[in-house]
PDB file of C-alpha atoms in Angstrom:
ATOM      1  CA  UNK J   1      25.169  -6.670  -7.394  1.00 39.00           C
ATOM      2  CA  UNK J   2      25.517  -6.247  -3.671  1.00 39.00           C
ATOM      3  CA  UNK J   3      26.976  -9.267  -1.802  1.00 39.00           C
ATOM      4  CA  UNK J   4      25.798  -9.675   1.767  1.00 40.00           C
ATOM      5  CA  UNK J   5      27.960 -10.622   4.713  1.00 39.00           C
ATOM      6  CA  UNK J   6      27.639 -13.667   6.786  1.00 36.00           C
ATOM      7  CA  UNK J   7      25.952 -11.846   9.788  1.00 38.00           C
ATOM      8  CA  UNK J   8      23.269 -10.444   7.103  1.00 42.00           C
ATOM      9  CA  UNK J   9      22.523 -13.543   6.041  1.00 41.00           C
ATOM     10  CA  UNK J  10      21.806 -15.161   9.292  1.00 39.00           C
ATOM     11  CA  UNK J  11      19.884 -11.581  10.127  1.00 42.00           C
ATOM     12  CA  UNK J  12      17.360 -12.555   7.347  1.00 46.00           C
ATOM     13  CA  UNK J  13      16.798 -16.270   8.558  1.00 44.00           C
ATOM     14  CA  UNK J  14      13.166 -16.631  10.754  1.00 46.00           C
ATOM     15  CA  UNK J  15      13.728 -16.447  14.469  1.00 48.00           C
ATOM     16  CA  UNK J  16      10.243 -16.977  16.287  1.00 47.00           C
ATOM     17  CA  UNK J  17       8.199 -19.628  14.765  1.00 53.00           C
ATOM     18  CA  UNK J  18       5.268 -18.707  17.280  1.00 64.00           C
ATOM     19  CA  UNK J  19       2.632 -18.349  14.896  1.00 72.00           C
ATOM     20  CA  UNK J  20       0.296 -16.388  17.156  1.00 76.00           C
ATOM     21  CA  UNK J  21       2.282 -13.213  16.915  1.00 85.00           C
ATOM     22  CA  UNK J  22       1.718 -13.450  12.774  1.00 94.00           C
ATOM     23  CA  UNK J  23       0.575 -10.799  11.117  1.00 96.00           C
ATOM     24  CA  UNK J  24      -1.541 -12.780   9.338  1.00 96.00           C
ATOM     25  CA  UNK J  25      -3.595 -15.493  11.001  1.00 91.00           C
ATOM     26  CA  UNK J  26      -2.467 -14.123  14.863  1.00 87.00           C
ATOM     27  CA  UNK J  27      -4.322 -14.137  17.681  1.00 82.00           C
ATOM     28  CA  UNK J  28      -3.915 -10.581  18.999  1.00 81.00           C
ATOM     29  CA  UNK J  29      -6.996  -8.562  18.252  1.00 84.00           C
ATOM     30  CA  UNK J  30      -4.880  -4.728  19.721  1.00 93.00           C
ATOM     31  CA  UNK J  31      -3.778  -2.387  16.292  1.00 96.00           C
ATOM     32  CA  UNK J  32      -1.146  -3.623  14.806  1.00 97.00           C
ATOM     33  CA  UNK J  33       2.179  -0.891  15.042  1.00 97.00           C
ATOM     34  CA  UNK J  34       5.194  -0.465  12.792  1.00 97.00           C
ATOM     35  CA  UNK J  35       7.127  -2.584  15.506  1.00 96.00           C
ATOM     36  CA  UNK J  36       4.769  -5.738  14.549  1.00 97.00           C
ATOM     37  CA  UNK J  37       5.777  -5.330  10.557  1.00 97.00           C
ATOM     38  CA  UNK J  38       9.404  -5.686  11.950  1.00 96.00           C
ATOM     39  CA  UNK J  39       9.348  -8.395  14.095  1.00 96.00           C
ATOM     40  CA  UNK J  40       7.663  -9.825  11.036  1.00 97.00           C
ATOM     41  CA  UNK J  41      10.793  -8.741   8.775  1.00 96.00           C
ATOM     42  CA  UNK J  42      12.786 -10.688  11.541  1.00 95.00           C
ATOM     43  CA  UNK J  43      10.782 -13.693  11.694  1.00 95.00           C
ATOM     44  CA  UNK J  44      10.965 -14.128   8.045  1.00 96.00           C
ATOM     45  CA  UNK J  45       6.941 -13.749   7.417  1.00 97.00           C
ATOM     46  CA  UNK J  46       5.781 -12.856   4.664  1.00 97.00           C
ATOM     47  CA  UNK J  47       2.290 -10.839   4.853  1.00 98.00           C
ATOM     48  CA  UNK J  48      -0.147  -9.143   2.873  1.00 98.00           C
ATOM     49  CA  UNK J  49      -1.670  -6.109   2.314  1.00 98.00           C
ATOM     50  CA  UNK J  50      -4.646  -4.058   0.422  1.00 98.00           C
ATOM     51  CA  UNK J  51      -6.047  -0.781  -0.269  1.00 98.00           C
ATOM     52  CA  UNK J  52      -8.802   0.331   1.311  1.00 98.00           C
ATOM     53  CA  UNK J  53     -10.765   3.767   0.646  1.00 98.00           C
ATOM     54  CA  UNK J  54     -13.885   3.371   2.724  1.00 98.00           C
ATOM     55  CA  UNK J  55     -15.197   2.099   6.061  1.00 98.00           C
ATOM     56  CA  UNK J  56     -17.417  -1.115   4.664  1.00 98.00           C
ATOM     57  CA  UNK J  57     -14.374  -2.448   2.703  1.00 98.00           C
ATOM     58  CA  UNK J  58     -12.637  -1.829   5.085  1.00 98.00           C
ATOM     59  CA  UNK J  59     -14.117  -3.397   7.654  1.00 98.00           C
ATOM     60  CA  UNK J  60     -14.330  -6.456   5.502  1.00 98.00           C
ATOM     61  CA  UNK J  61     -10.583  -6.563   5.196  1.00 98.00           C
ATOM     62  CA  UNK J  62     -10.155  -6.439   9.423  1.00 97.00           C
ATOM     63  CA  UNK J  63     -12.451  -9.056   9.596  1.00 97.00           C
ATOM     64  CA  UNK J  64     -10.357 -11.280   6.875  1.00 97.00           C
ATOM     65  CA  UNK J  65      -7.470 -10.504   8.772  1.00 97.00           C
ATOM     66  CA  UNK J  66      -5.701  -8.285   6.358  1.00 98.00           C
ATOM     67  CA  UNK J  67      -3.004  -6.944   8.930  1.00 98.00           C
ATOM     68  CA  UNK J  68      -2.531  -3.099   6.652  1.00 98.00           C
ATOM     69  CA  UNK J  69      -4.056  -1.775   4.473  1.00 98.00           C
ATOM     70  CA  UNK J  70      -2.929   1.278   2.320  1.00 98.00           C
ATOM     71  CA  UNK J  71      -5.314   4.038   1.779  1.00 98.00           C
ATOM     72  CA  UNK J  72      -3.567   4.599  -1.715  1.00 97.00           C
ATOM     73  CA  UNK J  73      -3.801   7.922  -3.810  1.00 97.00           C
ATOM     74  CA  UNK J  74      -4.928   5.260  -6.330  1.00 96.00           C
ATOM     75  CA  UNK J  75      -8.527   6.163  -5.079  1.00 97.00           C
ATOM     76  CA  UNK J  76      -8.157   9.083  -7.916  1.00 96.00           C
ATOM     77  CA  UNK J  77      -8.216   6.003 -10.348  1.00 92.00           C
ATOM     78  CA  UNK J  78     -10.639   3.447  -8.450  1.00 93.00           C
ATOM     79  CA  UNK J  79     -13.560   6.126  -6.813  1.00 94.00           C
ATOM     80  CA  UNK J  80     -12.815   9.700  -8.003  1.00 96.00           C
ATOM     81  CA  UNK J  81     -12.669   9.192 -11.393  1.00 95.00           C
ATOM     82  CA  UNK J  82      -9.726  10.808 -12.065  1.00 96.00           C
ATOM     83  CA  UNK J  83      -7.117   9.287 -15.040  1.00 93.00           C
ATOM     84  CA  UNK J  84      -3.997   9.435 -13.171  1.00 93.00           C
ATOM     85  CA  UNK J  85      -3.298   9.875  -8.810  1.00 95.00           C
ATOM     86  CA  UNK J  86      -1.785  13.421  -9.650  1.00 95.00           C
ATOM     87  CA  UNK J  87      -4.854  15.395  -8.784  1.00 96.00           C
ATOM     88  CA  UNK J  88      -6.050  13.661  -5.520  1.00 98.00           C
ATOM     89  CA  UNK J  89      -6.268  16.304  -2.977  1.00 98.00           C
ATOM     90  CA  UNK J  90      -4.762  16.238   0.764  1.00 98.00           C
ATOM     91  CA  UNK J  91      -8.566  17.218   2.092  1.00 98.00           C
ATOM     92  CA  UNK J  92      -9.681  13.754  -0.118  1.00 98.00           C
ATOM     93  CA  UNK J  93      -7.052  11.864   1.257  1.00 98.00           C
ATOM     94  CA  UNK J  94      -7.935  13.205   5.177  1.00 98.00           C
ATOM     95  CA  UNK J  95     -11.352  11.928   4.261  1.00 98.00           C
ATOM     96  CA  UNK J  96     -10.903   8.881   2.994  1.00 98.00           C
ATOM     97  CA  UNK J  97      -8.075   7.827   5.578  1.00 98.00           C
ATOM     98  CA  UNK J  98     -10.655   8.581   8.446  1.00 98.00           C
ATOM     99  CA  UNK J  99     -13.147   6.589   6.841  1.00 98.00           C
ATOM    100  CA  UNK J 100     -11.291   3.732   6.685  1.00 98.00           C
ATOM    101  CA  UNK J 101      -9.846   3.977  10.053  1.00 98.00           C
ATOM    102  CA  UNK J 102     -13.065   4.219  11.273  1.00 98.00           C
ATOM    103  CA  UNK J 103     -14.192   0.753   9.818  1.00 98.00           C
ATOM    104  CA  UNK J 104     -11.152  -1.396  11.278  1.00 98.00           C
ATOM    105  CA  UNK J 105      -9.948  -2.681  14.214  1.00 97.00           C
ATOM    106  CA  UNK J 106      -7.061  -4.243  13.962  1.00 97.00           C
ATOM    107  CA  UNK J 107      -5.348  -3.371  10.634  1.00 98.00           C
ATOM    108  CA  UNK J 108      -2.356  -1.088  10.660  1.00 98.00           C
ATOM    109  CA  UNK J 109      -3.566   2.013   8.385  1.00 98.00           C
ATOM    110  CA  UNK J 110      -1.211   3.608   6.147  1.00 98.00           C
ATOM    111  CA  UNK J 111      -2.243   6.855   4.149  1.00 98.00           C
ATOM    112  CA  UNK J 112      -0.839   8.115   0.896  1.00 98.00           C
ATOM    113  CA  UNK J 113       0.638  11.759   1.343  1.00 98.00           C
ATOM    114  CA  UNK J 114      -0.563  13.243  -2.442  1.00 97.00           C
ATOM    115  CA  UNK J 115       0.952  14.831  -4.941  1.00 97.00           C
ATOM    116  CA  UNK J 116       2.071  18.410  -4.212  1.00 97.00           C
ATOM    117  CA  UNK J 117       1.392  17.760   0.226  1.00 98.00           C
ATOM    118  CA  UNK J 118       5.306  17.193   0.488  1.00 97.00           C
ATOM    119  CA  UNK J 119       7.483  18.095  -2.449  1.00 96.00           C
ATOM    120  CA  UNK J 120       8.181  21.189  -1.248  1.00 97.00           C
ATOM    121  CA  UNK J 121      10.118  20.148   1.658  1.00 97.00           C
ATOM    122  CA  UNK J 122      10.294  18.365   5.019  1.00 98.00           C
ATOM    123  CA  UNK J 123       8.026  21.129   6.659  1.00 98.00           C
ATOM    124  CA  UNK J 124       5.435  20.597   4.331  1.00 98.00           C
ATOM    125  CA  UNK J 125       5.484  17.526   4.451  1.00 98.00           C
ATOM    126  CA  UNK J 126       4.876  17.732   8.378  1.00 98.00           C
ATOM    127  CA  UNK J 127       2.234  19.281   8.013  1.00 98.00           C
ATOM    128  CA  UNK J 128       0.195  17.197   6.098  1.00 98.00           C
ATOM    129  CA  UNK J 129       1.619  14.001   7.506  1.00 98.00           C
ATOM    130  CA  UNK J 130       0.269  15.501  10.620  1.00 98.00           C
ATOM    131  CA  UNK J 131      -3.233  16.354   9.104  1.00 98.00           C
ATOM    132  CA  UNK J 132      -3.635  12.766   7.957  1.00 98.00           C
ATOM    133  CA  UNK J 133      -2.473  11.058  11.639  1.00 98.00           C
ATOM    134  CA  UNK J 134      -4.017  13.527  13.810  1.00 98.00           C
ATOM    135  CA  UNK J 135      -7.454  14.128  11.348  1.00 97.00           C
ATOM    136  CA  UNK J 136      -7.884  10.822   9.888  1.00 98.00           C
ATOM    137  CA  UNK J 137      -6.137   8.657  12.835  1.00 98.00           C
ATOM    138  CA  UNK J 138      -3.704   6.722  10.695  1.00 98.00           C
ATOM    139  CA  UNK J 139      -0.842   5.407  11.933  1.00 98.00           C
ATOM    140  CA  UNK J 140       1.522   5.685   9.234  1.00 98.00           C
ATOM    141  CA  UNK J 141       1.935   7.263   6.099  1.00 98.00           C
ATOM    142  CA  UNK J 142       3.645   6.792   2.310  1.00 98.00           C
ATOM    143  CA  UNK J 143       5.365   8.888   0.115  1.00 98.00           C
ATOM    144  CA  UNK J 144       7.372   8.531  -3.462  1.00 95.00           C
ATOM    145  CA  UNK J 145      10.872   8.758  -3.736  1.00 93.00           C
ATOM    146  CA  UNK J 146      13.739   7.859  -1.710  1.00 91.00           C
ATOM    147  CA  UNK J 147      17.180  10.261  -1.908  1.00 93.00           C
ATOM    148  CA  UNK J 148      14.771  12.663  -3.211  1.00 93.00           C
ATOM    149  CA  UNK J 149      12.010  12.677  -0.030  1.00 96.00           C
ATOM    150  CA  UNK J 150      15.141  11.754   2.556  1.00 96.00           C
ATOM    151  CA  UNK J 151      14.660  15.208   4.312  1.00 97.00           C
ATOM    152  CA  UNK J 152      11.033  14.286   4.422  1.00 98.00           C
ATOM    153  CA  UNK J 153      11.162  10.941   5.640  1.00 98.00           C
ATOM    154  CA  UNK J 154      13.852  11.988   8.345  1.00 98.00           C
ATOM    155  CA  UNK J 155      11.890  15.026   9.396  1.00 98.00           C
ATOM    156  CA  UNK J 156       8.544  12.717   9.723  1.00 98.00           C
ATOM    157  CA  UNK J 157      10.403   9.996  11.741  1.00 98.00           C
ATOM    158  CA  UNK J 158      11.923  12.212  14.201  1.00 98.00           C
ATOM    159  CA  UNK J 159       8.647  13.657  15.010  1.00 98.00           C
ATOM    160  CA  UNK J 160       6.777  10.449  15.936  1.00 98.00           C
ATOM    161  CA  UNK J 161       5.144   9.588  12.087  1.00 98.00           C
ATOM    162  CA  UNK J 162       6.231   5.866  10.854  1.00 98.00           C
ATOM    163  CA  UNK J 163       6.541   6.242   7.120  1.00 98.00           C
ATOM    164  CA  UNK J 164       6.581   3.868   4.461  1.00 98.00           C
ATOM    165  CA  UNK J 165       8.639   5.046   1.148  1.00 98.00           C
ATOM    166  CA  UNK J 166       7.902   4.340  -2.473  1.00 97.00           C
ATOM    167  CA  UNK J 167      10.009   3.072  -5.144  1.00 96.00           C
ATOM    168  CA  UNK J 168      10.310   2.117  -8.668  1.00 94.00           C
ATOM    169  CA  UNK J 169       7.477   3.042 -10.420  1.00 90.00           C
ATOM    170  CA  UNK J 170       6.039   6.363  -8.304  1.00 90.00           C
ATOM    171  CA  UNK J 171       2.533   7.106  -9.885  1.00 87.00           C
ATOM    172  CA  UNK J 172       2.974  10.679  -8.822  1.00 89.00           C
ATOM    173  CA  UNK J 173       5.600  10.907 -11.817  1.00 84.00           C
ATOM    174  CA  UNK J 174       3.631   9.637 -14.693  1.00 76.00           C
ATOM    175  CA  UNK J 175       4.039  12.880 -16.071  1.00 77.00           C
ATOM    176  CA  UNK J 176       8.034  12.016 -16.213  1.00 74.00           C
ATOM    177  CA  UNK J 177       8.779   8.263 -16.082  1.00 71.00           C
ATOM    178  CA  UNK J 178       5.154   7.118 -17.766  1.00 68.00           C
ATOM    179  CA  UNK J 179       3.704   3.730 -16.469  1.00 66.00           C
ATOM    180  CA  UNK J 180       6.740   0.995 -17.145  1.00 69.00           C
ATOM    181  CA  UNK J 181       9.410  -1.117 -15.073  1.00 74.00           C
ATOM    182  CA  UNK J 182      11.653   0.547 -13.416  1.00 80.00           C
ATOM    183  CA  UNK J 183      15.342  -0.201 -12.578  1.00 79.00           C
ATOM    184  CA  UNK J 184      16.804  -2.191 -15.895  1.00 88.00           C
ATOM    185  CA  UNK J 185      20.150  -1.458 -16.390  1.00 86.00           C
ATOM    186  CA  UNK J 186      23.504  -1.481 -13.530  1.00 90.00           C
ATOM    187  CA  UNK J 187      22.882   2.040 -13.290  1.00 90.00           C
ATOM    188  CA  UNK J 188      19.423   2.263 -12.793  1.00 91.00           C
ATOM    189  CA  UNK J 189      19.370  -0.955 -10.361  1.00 95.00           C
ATOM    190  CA  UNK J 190      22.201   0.629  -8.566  1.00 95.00           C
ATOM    191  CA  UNK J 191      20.230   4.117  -8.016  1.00 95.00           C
ATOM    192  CA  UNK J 192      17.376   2.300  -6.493  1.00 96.00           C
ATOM    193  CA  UNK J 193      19.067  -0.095  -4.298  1.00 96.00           C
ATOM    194  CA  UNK J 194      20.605   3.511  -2.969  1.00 96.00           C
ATOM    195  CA  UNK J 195      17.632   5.053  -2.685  1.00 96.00           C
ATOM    196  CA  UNK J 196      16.274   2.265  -0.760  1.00 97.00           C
ATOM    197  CA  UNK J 197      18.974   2.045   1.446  1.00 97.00           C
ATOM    198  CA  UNK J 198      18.648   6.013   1.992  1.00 97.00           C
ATOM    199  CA  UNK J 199      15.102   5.811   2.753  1.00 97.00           C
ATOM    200  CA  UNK J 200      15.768   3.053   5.392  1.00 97.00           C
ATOM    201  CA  UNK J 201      19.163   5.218   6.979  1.00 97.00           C
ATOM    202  CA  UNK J 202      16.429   7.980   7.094  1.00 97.00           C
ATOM    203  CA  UNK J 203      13.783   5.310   9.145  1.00 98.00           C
ATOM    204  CA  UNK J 204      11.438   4.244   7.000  1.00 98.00           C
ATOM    205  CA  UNK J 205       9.878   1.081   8.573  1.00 98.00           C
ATOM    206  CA  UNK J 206       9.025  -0.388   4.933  1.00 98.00           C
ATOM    207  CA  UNK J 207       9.543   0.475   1.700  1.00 98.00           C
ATOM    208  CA  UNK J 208       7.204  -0.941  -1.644  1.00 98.00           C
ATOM    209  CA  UNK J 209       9.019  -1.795  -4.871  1.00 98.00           C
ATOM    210  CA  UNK J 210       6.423  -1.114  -7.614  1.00 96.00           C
ATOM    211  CA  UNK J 211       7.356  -2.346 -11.232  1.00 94.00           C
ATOM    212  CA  UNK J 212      10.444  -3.462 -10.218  1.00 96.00           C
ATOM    213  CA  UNK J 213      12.410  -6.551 -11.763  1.00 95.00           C
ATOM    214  CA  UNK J 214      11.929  -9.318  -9.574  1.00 96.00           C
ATOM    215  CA  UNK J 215      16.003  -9.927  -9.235  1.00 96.00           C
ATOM    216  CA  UNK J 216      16.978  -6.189  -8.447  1.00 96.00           C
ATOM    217  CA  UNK J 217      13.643  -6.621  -5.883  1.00 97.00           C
ATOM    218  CA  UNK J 218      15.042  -9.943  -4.289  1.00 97.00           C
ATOM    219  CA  UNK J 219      18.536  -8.033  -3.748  1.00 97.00           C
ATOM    220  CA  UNK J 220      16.953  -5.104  -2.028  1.00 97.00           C
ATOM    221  CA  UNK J 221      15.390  -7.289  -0.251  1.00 98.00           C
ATOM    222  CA  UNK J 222      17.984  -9.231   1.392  1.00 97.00           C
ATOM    223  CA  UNK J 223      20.198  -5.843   1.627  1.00 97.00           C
ATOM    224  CA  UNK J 224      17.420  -3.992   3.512  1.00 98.00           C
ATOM    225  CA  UNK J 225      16.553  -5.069   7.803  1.00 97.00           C
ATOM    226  CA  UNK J 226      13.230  -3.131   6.669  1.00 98.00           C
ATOM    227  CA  UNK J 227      10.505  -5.203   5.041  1.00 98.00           C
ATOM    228  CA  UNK J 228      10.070  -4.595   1.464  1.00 98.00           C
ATOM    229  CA  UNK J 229       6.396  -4.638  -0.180  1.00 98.00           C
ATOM    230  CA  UNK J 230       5.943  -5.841  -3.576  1.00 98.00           C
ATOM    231  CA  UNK J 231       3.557  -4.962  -6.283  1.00 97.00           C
ATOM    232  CA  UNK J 232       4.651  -6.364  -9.565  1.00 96.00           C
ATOM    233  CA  UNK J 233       7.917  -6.664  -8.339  1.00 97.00           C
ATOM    234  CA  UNK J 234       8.302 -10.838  -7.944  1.00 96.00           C
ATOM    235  CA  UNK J 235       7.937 -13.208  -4.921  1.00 97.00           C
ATOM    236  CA  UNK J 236      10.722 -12.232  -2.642  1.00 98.00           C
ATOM    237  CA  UNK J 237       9.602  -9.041  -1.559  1.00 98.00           C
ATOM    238  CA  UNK J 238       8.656  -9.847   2.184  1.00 98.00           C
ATOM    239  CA  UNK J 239       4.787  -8.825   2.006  1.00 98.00           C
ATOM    240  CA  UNK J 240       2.953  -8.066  -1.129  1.00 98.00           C
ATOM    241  CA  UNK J 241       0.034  -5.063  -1.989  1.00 98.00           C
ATOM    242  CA  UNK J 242      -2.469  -5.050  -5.093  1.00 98.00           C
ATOM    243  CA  UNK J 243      -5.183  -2.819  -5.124  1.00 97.00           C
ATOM    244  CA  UNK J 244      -8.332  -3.866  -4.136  1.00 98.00           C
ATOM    245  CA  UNK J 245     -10.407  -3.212  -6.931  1.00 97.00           C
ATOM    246  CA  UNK J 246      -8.246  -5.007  -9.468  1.00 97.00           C
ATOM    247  CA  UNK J 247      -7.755  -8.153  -7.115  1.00 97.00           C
ATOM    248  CA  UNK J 248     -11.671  -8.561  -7.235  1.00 97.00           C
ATOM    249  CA  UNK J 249     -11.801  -7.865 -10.538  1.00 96.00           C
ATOM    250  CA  UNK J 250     -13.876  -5.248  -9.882  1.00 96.00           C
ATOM    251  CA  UNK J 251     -11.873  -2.465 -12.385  1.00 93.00           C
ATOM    252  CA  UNK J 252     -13.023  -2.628 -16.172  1.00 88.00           C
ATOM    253  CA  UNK J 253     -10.684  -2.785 -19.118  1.00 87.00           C
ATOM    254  CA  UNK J 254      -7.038  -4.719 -19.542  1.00 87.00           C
ATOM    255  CA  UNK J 255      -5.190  -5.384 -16.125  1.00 88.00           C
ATOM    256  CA  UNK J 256      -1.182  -5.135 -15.574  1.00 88.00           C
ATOM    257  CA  UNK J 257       0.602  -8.409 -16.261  1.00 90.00           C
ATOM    258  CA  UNK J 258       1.203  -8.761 -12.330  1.00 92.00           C
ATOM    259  CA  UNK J 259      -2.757  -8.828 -10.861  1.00 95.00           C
ATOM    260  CA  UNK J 260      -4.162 -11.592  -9.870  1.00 96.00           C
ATOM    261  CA  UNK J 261      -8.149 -11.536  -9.935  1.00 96.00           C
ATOM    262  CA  UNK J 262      -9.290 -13.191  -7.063  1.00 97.00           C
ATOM    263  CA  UNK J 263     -13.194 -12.787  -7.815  1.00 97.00           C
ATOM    264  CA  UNK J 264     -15.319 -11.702 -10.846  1.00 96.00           C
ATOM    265  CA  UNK J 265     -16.907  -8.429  -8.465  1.00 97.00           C
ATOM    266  CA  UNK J 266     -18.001  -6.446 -11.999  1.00 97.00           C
ATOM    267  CA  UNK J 267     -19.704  -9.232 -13.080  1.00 97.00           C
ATOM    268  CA  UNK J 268     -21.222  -9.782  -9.793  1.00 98.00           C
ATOM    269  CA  UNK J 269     -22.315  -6.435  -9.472  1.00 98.00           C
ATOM    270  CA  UNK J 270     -23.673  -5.787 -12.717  1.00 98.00           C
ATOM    271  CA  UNK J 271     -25.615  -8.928 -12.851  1.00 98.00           C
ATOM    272  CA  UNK J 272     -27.206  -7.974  -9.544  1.00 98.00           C
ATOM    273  CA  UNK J 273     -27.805  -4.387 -11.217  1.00 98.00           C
ATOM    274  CA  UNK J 274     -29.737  -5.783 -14.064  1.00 98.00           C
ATOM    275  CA  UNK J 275     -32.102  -8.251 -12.434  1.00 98.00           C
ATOM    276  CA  UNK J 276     -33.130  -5.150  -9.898  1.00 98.00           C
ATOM    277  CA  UNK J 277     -33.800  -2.704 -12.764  1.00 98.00           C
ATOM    278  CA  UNK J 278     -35.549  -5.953 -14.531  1.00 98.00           C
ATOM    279  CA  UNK J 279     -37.874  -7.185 -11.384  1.00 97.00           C
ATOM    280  CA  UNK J 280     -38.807  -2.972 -10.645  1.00 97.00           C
ATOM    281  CA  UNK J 281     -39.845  -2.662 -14.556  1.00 98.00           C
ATOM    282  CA  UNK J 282     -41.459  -6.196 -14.700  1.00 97.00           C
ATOM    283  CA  UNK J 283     -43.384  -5.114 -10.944  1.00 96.00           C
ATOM    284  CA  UNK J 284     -41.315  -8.457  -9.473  1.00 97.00           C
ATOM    285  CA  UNK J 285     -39.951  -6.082  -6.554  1.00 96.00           C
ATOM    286  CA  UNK J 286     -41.387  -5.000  -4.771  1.00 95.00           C
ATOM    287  CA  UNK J 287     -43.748  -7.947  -3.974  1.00 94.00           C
ATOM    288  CA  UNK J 288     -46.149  -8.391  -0.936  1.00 92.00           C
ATOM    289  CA  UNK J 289     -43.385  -9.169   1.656  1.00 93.00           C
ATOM    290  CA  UNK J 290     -41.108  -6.276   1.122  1.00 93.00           C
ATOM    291  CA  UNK J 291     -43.990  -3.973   2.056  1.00 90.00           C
ATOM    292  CA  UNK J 292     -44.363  -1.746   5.391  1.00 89.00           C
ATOM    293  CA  UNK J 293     -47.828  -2.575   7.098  1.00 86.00           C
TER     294      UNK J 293
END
């Protein structure tokens, strides 16, 4: 494993307690921008984040105080109904992004560049980067892969579009690398610590470790002056992500070991369902004050 120097070390320690310029909990009510997330990094705050995939959620998020939220390709799972994020469409993405840039205020949007918008090279890649910031109004964007996406990322940077890479587990893969931790092993921990390090040479302003073991995360980590994002991937990431549907417990069947359910929303929901579609079939609802006179 990587040993860190003195001067990275002290880089890591928190600089500016001044707890109004938090990304969480601040007082500043203007977007938040890339440079925010890393004064944050420098600061040593940690910080959250959720997806979002429409303007009511959304909105409930800015008003929380959730500082960015990720307009995943994970909508194919949650909303579209598709089984894995490989067929979510640029056009869905453009879509979705607006709509939940449209319901915030404050948040930093990020949107997911799909699979097949930027595998074919740095140009494409433009291109639908630019779709998504100039249709949708995001201000930053995601995509898989370190080495592998470096003349993507480097491209997207030097033309003005923050991006946030993707490690470990890449969902756009599943066809390859299937849904399981990623990194086990010196050589595999070593490839991702490069890649990570490749992705940040190449400007990325964050990168998320997905699936990743929570020592090999912790090294990145401390190796990177880019804030790291964790899902499943242990405490010491510098901010966290879950999707928003499984935190509220809102997605049916069994969860991955690293959710936490923060609500009971399917239970919620389908209780509320039932007593409707009970009250309209008993002639409860609608009663003498819900009627237009």
């Amino acid at each position: 494993m990587t040993q860190l120097s003195a001067a990275q070390t002290s880089a890591d320690a928190p600089r500016n307690p001044d707890s109004s310029k938090a990304l969480y909990g601040g007082k500043g009510t203007r977007r938040i921008t890339v440079r925010d997330i890393t004064a944050a990094k420098e600061r040593g705050e940690k910080w959250p984040m959720l997806t979002a995939y429409d303007a009511m959620t959304a909105s409930v998020f800015d008003e929380a105080g959730i500082p960015v939220m990720l307009v995943g390709d994970s909508a194919g799972n949650c909303h579209l109904g598709y089984e894995t994020t490989v067929p979510v469409t640029l056009d869905e993405m453009t879509m979705l992004s607006a709509a939940v840039v449209r319901g915030t205020s404050r948040a930093l949007i990020v949107g997911d560049l799909p699979f097949g918008s930027y595998q074919e090279g740095a140009v494409q890649a433009l291109r639908s980067a630019t779709r998504l910031v100039k249709g949708a109004g995001v201000g930053a964007v995601k995509l898989e892969g370190g080495e592998r996406s470096l003349a993507q990322t480097e491209l997207l940077v030097q033309s003005g579009i923050p991006v946030m890479s993707h490690l470990g587990l890449t969902p756009q893969s599943v066809n390859t690398m299937g849904y399981r931790v990623q990194g086990r092993g010196d050589e595999a921990a070593h490839r991702l610590l490069r890649d990570a390090k490749a992705a940040q040479d190449a400007g990325a302003f964050a990168v998320v470790l997905e699936l990743v073991p929570a020592e090999l995360a912790a090294e990145v980590t401390r190796s990177l002056h880019i804030p790291t994002v964790g899902i499943g991937a242990g405490s010491e990431c510098d901010a966290q992500v879950l999707v928003w549907t499984d935190m509220m417990g809102l997605t049916g069947g069994r969860m991955p070991r690293f959710v936490k359910q923060y609500a009971e929303l399917r239970n919620v929901m389908a209780g509320a369902a039932k007593a409707f579609a009970e009250d309209v079939v008993g002639g409860a609802f609608p009663a003498a004050e819900h009627a237009v006179h």
